[in-house]
PDB file of C-alpha atoms in Angstrom:
ATOM      1  CA  GLU J   1       4.324  -2.203 -12.508  1.00 69.00           C
ATOM      2  CA  PRO J   2       4.942   1.366 -11.781  1.00 70.00           C
ATOM      3  CA  GLU J   3       8.088   2.841 -13.094  1.00 88.00           C
ATOM      4  CA  VAL J   4       9.780   6.117 -13.008  1.00 92.00           C
ATOM      5  CA  THR J   5      10.189   7.503 -17.194  1.00 94.00           C
ATOM      6  CA  GLN J   6      12.525  10.272 -18.189  1.00 95.00           C
ATOM      7  CA  THR J   7      12.486  12.480 -21.042  1.00 95.00           C
ATOM      8  CA  PRO J   8      13.865  13.315 -23.490  1.00 96.00           C
ATOM      9  CA  SER J   9      15.879  10.499 -24.241  1.00 93.00           C
ATOM     10  CA  HIS J  10      18.207  11.784 -25.750  1.00 95.00           C
ATOM     11  CA  GLN J  11      19.471  15.685 -26.363  1.00 96.00           C
ATOM     12  CA  VAL J  12      21.798  16.901 -28.319  1.00 97.00           C
ATOM     13  CA  THR J  13      22.881  20.394 -27.134  1.00 97.00           C
ATOM     14  CA  GLN J  14      25.365  23.686 -27.782  1.00 97.00           C
ATOM     15  CA  MET J  15      28.171  24.849 -25.345  1.00 97.00           C
ATOM     16  CA  GLY J  16      26.131  26.988 -23.367  1.00 96.00           C
ATOM     17  CA  GLN J  17      22.208  26.329 -24.281  1.00 97.00           C
ATOM     18  CA  GLU J  18      20.187  25.568 -20.965  1.00 97.00           C
ATOM     19  CA  VAL J  19      18.757  22.130 -20.750  1.00 98.00           C
ATOM     20  CA  ILE J  20      15.916  21.346 -18.593  1.00 97.00           C
ATOM     21  CA  LEU J  21      15.671  16.968 -18.376  1.00 97.00           C
ATOM     22  CA  ARG J  22      12.448  15.529 -17.402  1.00 97.00           C
ATOM     23  CA  CYS J  23      10.891  13.321 -14.698  1.00 97.00           C
ATOM     24  CA  VAL J  24       7.766  11.713 -13.472  1.00 96.00           C
ATOM     25  CA  PRO J  25       8.444   9.765 -10.351  1.00 95.00           C
ATOM     26  CA  ILE J  26       6.306   6.734  -8.636  1.00 92.00           C
ATOM     27  CA  SER J  27       3.059   8.473  -7.965  1.00 89.00           C
ATOM     28  CA  ASN J  28       3.570   7.323  -4.051  1.00 86.00           C
ATOM     29  CA  HIS J  29       7.581   8.446  -3.975  1.00 90.00           C
ATOM     30  CA  LEU J  30       8.712  11.117  -1.495  1.00 88.00           C
ATOM     31  CA  TYR J  31      12.121  11.072  -2.017  1.00 91.00           C
ATOM     32  CA  PHE J  32      13.810  12.068  -5.588  1.00 93.00           C
ATOM     33  CA  TYR J  33      17.410  11.980  -7.053  1.00 95.00           C
ATOM     34  CA  TRP J  34      19.598  12.534 -10.070  1.00 97.00           C
ATOM     35  CA  TYR J  35      22.343  11.023 -10.818  1.00 96.00           C
ATOM     36  CA  ARG J  36      25.178  11.432 -13.953  1.00 95.00           C
ATOM     37  CA  GLN J  37      27.162   8.850 -15.851  1.00 91.00           C
ATOM     38  CA  ILE J  38      29.462   9.988 -18.039  1.00 92.00           C
ATOM     39  CA  LEU J  39      30.468   7.276 -20.049  1.00 86.00           C
ATOM     40  CA  GLY J  40      32.460   4.629 -19.379  1.00 79.00           C
ATOM     41  CA  GLN J  41      33.150   5.768 -16.017  1.00 83.00           C
ATOM     42  CA  LYS J  42      30.994   4.942 -12.788  1.00 83.00           C
ATOM     43  CA  VAL J  43      27.302   6.752 -11.988  1.00 90.00           C
ATOM     44  CA  GLU J  44      27.602   9.394  -9.428  1.00 92.00           C
ATOM     45  CA  PHE J  45      24.937  11.140  -6.974  1.00 93.00           C
ATOM     46  CA  LEU J  46      24.411  14.811  -8.193  1.00 96.00           C
ATOM     47  CA  VAL J  47      21.268  15.545  -5.861  1.00 96.00           C
ATOM     48  CA  SER J  48      18.705  14.565  -3.379  1.00 93.00           C
ATOM     49  CA  PHE J  49      15.184  16.096  -3.309  1.00 93.00           C
ATOM     50  CA  TYR J  50      12.211  16.208  -0.398  1.00 90.00           C
ATOM     51  CA  ASN J  51       9.113  18.386   0.566  1.00 88.00           C
ATOM     52  CA  ASN J  52       9.990  20.311  -2.194  1.00 89.00           C
ATOM     53  CA  GLU J  53      14.133  21.019  -0.901  1.00 92.00           C
ATOM     54  CA  ILE J  54      16.814  19.956  -1.868  1.00 94.00           C
ATOM     55  CA  SER J  55      18.196  17.446   0.984  1.00 90.00           C
ATOM     56  CA  GLU J  56      21.163  16.535  -0.050  1.00 90.00           C
ATOM     57  CA  LYS J  57      23.769  18.033  -3.194  1.00 93.00           C
ATOM     58  CA  SER J  58      27.046  17.051  -4.454  1.00 92.00           C
ATOM     59  CA  GLU J  59      30.398  19.172  -5.160  1.00 92.00           C
ATOM     60  CA  ILE J  60      29.303  18.262  -9.135  1.00 93.00           C
ATOM     61  CA  PHE J  61      25.673  20.136  -8.688  1.00 95.00           C
ATOM     62  CA  ASP J  62      27.496  23.695  -8.852  1.00 93.00           C
ATOM     63  CA  ASP J  63      25.281  26.443  -9.903  1.00 94.00           C
ATOM     64  CA  GLN J  64      24.648  25.565 -12.939  1.00 95.00           C
ATOM     65  CA  PHE J  65      22.483  22.881 -11.897  1.00 97.00           C
ATOM     66  CA  SER J  66      18.807  23.763 -10.446  1.00 97.00           C
ATOM     67  CA  VAL J  67      15.997  20.825  -9.417  1.00 96.00           C
ATOM     68  CA  GLU J  68      12.688  21.931  -8.824  1.00 94.00           C
ATOM     69  CA  ARG J  69       9.257  19.582  -8.498  1.00 91.00           C
ATOM     70  CA  PRO J  70       6.304  22.384 -10.424  1.00 84.00           C
ATOM     71  CA  ASP J  71       3.798  20.658 -10.600  1.00 83.00           C
ATOM     72  CA  GLY J  72       3.380  17.657  -7.747  1.00 78.00           C
ATOM     73  CA  SER J  73       4.356  15.259 -10.696  1.00 85.00           C
ATOM     74  CA  ASN J  74       7.398  15.710 -12.455  1.00 92.00           C
ATOM     75  CA  PHE J  75      10.725  16.087 -11.837  1.00 95.00           C
ATOM     76  CA  THR J  76      13.210  18.594 -13.282  1.00 97.00           C
ATOM     77  CA  LEU J  77      16.936  19.036 -13.511  1.00 98.00           C
ATOM     78  CA  LYS J  78      17.507  22.531 -15.760  1.00 97.00           C
ATOM     79  CA  ILE J  79      21.285  23.055 -16.702  1.00 97.00           C
ATOM     80  CA  ARG J  80      21.706  26.657 -16.774  1.00 96.00           C
ATOM     81  CA  SER J  81      24.743  26.871 -19.359  1.00 95.00           C
ATOM     82  CA  THR J  82      25.552  23.535 -21.032  1.00 96.00           C
ATOM     83  CA  LYS J  83      29.619  22.650 -20.662  1.00 96.00           C
ATOM     84  CA  LEU J  84      31.237  20.051 -23.011  1.00 96.00           C
ATOM     85  CA  GLU J  85      31.684  18.008 -19.765  1.00 95.00           C
ATOM     86  CA  ASP J  86      28.013  17.697 -18.727  1.00 96.00           C
ATOM     87  CA  SER J  87      27.873  15.088 -21.627  1.00 97.00           C
ATOM     88  CA  ALA J  88      26.517  12.116 -19.774  1.00 96.00           C
ATOM     89  CA  MET J  89      23.612  10.000 -19.330  1.00 94.00           C
ATOM     90  CA  TYR J  90      21.284  11.620 -16.651  1.00 96.00           C
ATOM     91  CA  PHE J  91      19.161   9.245 -14.079  1.00 95.00           C
ATOM     92  CA  CYS J  92      16.150  10.041 -12.146  1.00 96.00           C
ATOM     93  CA  ALA J  93      14.920   7.812  -9.215  1.00 94.00           C
ATOM     94  CA  SER J  94      13.081   7.744  -6.516  1.00 92.00           C
ATOM     95  CA  SER J  95      12.407   5.813  -3.397  1.00 88.00           C
ATOM     96  CA  ASP J  96       9.231   5.726  -1.047  1.00 81.00           C
ATOM     97  CA  ILE J  97       9.498   6.674   3.035  1.00 68.00           C
ATOM     98  CA  VAL J  98      10.155   2.920   3.761  1.00 67.00           C
ATOM     99  CA  SER J  99      12.087   0.834   1.563  1.00 67.00           C
ATOM    100  CA  GLY J 100      15.450   2.557   1.192  1.00 68.00           C
ATOM    101  CA  GLU J 101      15.156   1.580  -2.591  1.00 77.00           C
ATOM    102  CA  LEU J 102      15.440   3.629  -5.370  1.00 85.00           C
ATOM    103  CA  PHE J 103      13.895   2.903  -8.671  1.00 88.00           C
ATOM    104  CA  PHE J 104      15.766   4.522 -11.887  1.00 90.00           C
ATOM    105  CA  GLY J 105      14.521   5.641 -15.036  1.00 92.00           C
ATOM    106  CA  GLU J 106      15.627   4.519 -18.535  1.00 90.00           C
ATOM    107  CA  GLY J 107      17.627   7.909 -18.553  1.00 93.00           C
ATOM    108  CA  SER J 108      18.736  10.814 -20.684  1.00 95.00           C
ATOM    109  CA  ARG J 109      21.384  11.120 -23.095  1.00 95.00           C
ATOM    110  CA  LEU J 110      22.666  15.031 -22.918  1.00 97.00           C
ATOM    111  CA  THR J 111      24.924  15.765 -25.468  1.00 97.00           C
ATOM    112  CA  VAL J 112      26.959  18.912 -25.847  1.00 97.00           C
ATOM    113  CA  LEU J 113      29.018  20.139 -28.607  1.00 96.00           C
TER     114      LEU J 113
ATOM    115  CA  ALA P   1      34.370   8.397   4.294  1.00 72.00           C
ATOM    116  CA  GLN P   2      31.237   6.177   2.601  1.00 81.00           C
ATOM    117  CA  SER P   3      32.426   4.159  -1.007  1.00 88.00           C
ATOM    118  CA  VAL P   4      32.083   1.389  -2.501  1.00 93.00           C
ATOM    119  CA  SER P   5      34.860  -0.893  -4.070  1.00 93.00           C
ATOM    120  CA  GLN P   6      35.068  -3.205  -6.482  1.00 94.00           C
ATOM    121  CA  HIS P   7      38.052  -4.942  -7.262  1.00 87.00           C
ATOM    122  CA  ASN P   8      37.557  -6.785 -11.251  1.00 88.00           C
ATOM    123  CA  HIS P   9      36.995  -3.655 -13.184  1.00 90.00           C
ATOM    124  CA  HIS P  10      36.612  -5.782 -16.254  1.00 94.00           C
ATOM    125  CA  VAL P  11      36.100 -10.094 -16.858  1.00 96.00           C
ATOM    126  CA  ILE P  12      35.399 -12.438 -19.092  1.00 97.00           C
ATOM    127  CA  LEU P  13      34.361 -15.535 -19.276  1.00 97.00           C
ATOM    128  CA  SER P  14      33.004 -18.775 -21.445  1.00 97.00           C
ATOM    129  CA  GLU P  15      29.442 -19.349 -21.268  1.00 96.00           C
ATOM    130  CA  ALA P  16      28.947 -21.410 -18.310  1.00 96.00           C
ATOM    131  CA  ALA P  17      32.018 -20.775 -16.291  1.00 97.00           C
ATOM    132  CA  SER P  18      30.992 -19.835 -12.980  1.00 97.00           C
ATOM    133  CA  LEU P  19      31.306 -16.057 -11.778  1.00 97.00           C
ATOM    134  CA  GLU P  20      31.858 -14.309  -8.515  1.00 97.00           C
ATOM    135  CA  LEU P  21      32.282 -10.334  -9.162  1.00 97.00           C
ATOM    136  CA  GLY P  22      33.580  -8.725  -5.379  1.00 96.00           C
ATOM    137  CA  CYS P  23      32.350  -6.055  -3.660  1.00 97.00           C
ATOM    138  CA  ASN P  24      33.490  -4.225  -0.269  1.00 96.00           C
ATOM    139  CA  TYR P  25      32.309  -1.377   0.991  1.00 94.00           C
ATOM    140  CA  SER P  26      33.256   1.286   4.155  1.00 90.00           C
ATOM    141  CA  TYR P  27      29.714   3.109   5.444  1.00 86.00           C
ATOM    142  CA  GLY P  28      29.128   4.099   9.168  1.00 80.00           C
ATOM    143  CA  GLY P  29      26.271   1.508  10.611  1.00 82.00           C
ATOM    144  CA  THR P  30      23.505  -0.389   9.290  1.00 85.00           C
ATOM    145  CA  VAL P  31      23.220  -0.651   4.840  1.00 87.00           C
ATOM    146  CA  ASN P  32      21.727  -1.325   2.527  1.00 89.00           C
ATOM    147  CA  LEU P  33      23.165  -3.522  -0.189  1.00 93.00           C
ATOM    148  CA  PHE P  34      22.227  -4.000  -3.910  1.00 94.00           C
ATOM    149  CA  TRP P  35      23.952  -5.034  -7.598  1.00 96.00           C
ATOM    150  CA  TYR P  36      22.383  -3.097 -10.229  1.00 94.00           C
ATOM    151  CA  VAL P  37      23.239  -4.402 -14.306  1.00 94.00           C
ATOM    152  CA  GLN P  38      23.184  -1.960 -16.994  1.00 89.00           C
ATOM    153  CA  TYR P  39      22.756  -3.698 -20.322  1.00 90.00           C
ATOM    154  CA  PRO P  40      24.323  -2.286 -23.118  1.00 84.00           C
ATOM    155  CA  GLY P  41      22.568   0.863 -23.930  1.00 77.00           C
ATOM    156  CA  GLN P  42      20.284   0.220 -21.373  1.00 80.00           C
ATOM    157  CA  HIS P  43      19.557   1.679 -17.589  1.00 79.00           C
ATOM    158  CA  LEU P  44      20.338   0.622 -14.578  1.00 86.00           C
ATOM    159  CA  GLN P  45      18.597  -2.463 -13.355  1.00 87.00           C
ATOM    160  CA  LEU P  46      18.148  -4.106  -9.903  1.00 89.00           C
ATOM    161  CA  LEU P  47      19.261  -7.303  -9.867  1.00 94.00           C
ATOM    162  CA  LEU P  48      19.122  -8.229  -6.058  1.00 94.00           C
ATOM    163  CA  LYS P  49      18.892  -6.080  -2.845  1.00 92.00           C
ATOM    164  CA  TYR P  50      20.395  -6.948   0.753  1.00 93.00           C
ATOM    165  CA  PHE P  51      17.679  -5.051   3.932  1.00 89.00           C
ATOM    166  CA  SER P  52      17.933  -7.352   6.832  1.00 88.00           C
ATOM    167  CA  GLY P  53      17.786 -11.158   7.199  1.00 92.00           C
ATOM    168  CA  ASP P  54      19.283 -13.729   5.127  1.00 94.00           C
ATOM    169  CA  PRO P  55      22.820 -12.411   4.364  1.00 95.00           C
ATOM    170  CA  LEU P  56      22.684 -15.099   1.480  1.00 97.00           C
ATOM    171  CA  VAL P  57      19.779 -12.484  -1.070  1.00 96.00           C
ATOM    172  CA  LYS P  58      18.652 -14.337  -4.448  1.00 96.00           C
ATOM    173  CA  GLY P  59      17.547 -12.307  -7.141  1.00 94.00           C
ATOM    174  CA  ILE P  60      16.706 -12.259 -10.932  1.00 92.00           C
ATOM    175  CA  LYS P  61      18.297 -14.492 -14.200  1.00 94.00           C
ATOM    176  CA  GLY P  62      20.422 -17.164 -11.471  1.00 96.00           C
ATOM    177  CA  PHE P  63      22.128 -14.077  -9.378  1.00 97.00           C
ATOM    178  CA  GLU P  64      22.990 -14.255  -5.833  1.00 97.00           C
ATOM    179  CA  ALA P  65      24.935 -12.176  -3.076  1.00 98.00           C
ATOM    180  CA  GLU P  66      26.013 -12.659   0.019  1.00 97.00           C
ATOM    181  CA  PHE P  67      26.319  -9.980   2.422  1.00 96.00           C
ATOM    182  CA  ILE P  68      29.311 -10.806   4.922  1.00 95.00           C
ATOM    183  CA  LYS P  69      29.476  -7.895   7.745  1.00 92.00           C
ATOM    184  CA  SER P  70      32.479  -8.935   8.972  1.00 93.00           C
ATOM    185  CA  LYS P  71      33.998  -8.781   5.900  1.00 95.00           C
ATOM    186  CA  PHE P  72      32.077  -5.412   4.612  1.00 95.00           C
ATOM    187  CA  SER P  73      31.176  -7.504   1.842  1.00 96.00           C
ATOM    188  CA  PHE P  74      28.607  -8.358  -0.540  1.00 97.00           C
ATOM    189  CA  ASN P  75      29.991 -10.612  -3.504  1.00 97.00           C
ATOM    190  CA  LEU P  76      27.795 -11.385  -6.171  1.00 97.00           C
ATOM    191  CA  ARG P  77      27.794 -14.631  -7.769  1.00 97.00           C
ATOM    192  CA  LYS P  78      26.443 -17.133 -10.386  1.00 97.00           C
ATOM    193  CA  PRO P  79      27.297 -20.975 -11.012  1.00 97.00           C
ATOM    194  CA  SER P  80      26.680 -20.502 -14.583  1.00 97.00           C
ATOM    195  CA  VAL P  81      27.036 -17.490 -17.476  1.00 97.00           C
ATOM    196  CA  GLN P  82      25.296 -17.156 -20.160  1.00 97.00           C
ATOM    197  CA  TRP P  83      26.045 -14.710 -23.247  1.00 96.00           C
ATOM    198  CA  SER P  84      23.277 -12.331 -22.356  1.00 95.00           C
ATOM    199  CA  ASP P  85      24.485 -12.109 -19.461  1.00 97.00           C
ATOM    200  CA  THR P  86      27.053  -9.510 -20.684  1.00 97.00           C
ATOM    201  CA  ALA P  87      26.559  -6.045 -18.945  1.00 96.00           C
ATOM    202  CA  GLU P  88      28.620  -3.428 -16.382  1.00 93.00           C
ATOM    203  CA  TYR P  89      27.673  -5.255 -12.818  1.00 96.00           C
ATOM    204  CA  PHE P  90      26.982  -2.021 -10.163  1.00 95.00           C
ATOM    205  CA  CYS P  91      27.504  -2.409  -6.196  1.00 96.00           C
ATOM    206  CA  ALA P  92      25.971  -0.188  -4.576  1.00 94.00           C
ATOM    207  CA  VAL P  93      25.254   1.195  -0.453  1.00 91.00           C
ATOM    208  CA  ASN P  94      23.069   3.607   1.857  1.00 85.00           C
ATOM    209  CA  GLY P  95      22.131   4.058   4.616  1.00 78.00           C
ATOM    210  CA  ALA P  96      19.724   0.825   5.882  1.00 71.00           C
ATOM    211  CA  GLY P  97      15.928   2.378   7.224  1.00 62.00           C
ATOM    212  CA  ASN P  98      15.775   5.337   5.321  1.00 58.00           C
ATOM    213  CA  THR P  99      16.213   6.943   2.064  1.00 59.00           C
ATOM    214  CA  ASP P 100      19.789   7.681   1.839  1.00 72.00           C
ATOM    215  CA  LYS P 101      21.502   8.318  -1.427  1.00 81.00           C
ATOM    216  CA  LEU P 102      23.164   5.499  -3.177  1.00 87.00           C
ATOM    217  CA  ILE P 103      26.716   5.432  -3.264  1.00 89.00           C
ATOM    218  CA  PHE P 104      27.774   3.222  -6.545  1.00 92.00           C
ATOM    219  CA  GLY P 105      30.958   1.438  -7.056  1.00 93.00           C
ATOM    220  CA  THR P 106      32.540   1.638  -9.944  1.00 90.00           C
ATOM    221  CA  GLY P 107      30.972  -1.172 -11.687  1.00 93.00           C
ATOM    222  CA  THR P 108      32.420  -4.618 -13.272  1.00 95.00           C
ATOM    223  CA  ARG P 109      32.392  -4.822 -17.291  1.00 95.00           C
ATOM    224  CA  LEU P 110      31.511  -8.709 -17.875  1.00 97.00           C
ATOM    225  CA  GLN P 111      31.910  -9.801 -21.152  1.00 97.00           C
ATOM    226  CA  VAL P 112      30.824 -13.453 -21.394  1.00 97.00           C
ATOM    227  CA  PHE P 113      32.012 -15.623 -24.966  1.00 95.00           C
ATOM    228  CA  PRO P 114      29.765 -18.480 -26.140  1.00 90.00           C
TER     229      PRO P 114
END
């Protein structure tokens, strides 16, 4: 069964460093999403992406965050200068144009020290 | 405003007990409804979903949920829980027929003791 894959599974970084989280969505999906889950809290929407542009973003997704699909397969989330409060599990998801069902990856755990 | 409420934050049950987790939503228009499960240290997995048709939907591992439109509810049920059902359960909603972002509830932590 096709699945969304994410790398790295866990990244530890120093505050102020740049981080790139990578996702390979399901191949025929056209809509892509990033969510995050701070430890013990709910899953929060960050951004959705369609047709090579952001379609919606939350207030969490400030200027420190960016997304791109550089090569038609990867979908990346970049945090320009990490803060302690960016420590969370980041989930990528993708969906097709029809069903509205999102398929989630296994997540990338980011720890900012 | 669009939102999902899960009123049970932490549920503790013994094996074989019956389970019902509440979910209420606020969303303008027709909705898709989902229940996701997150086992300790793992990612979100889809338990079941409602798009249209029979409001009683059956999912994996013996779970089911009933969409009651008049109550804006989508409660999750299982007649007899197992220790392996210990996990976090999230209700989620998005707009029907499109690819709206999913809005998640705060989650319910279920602990099942043998």
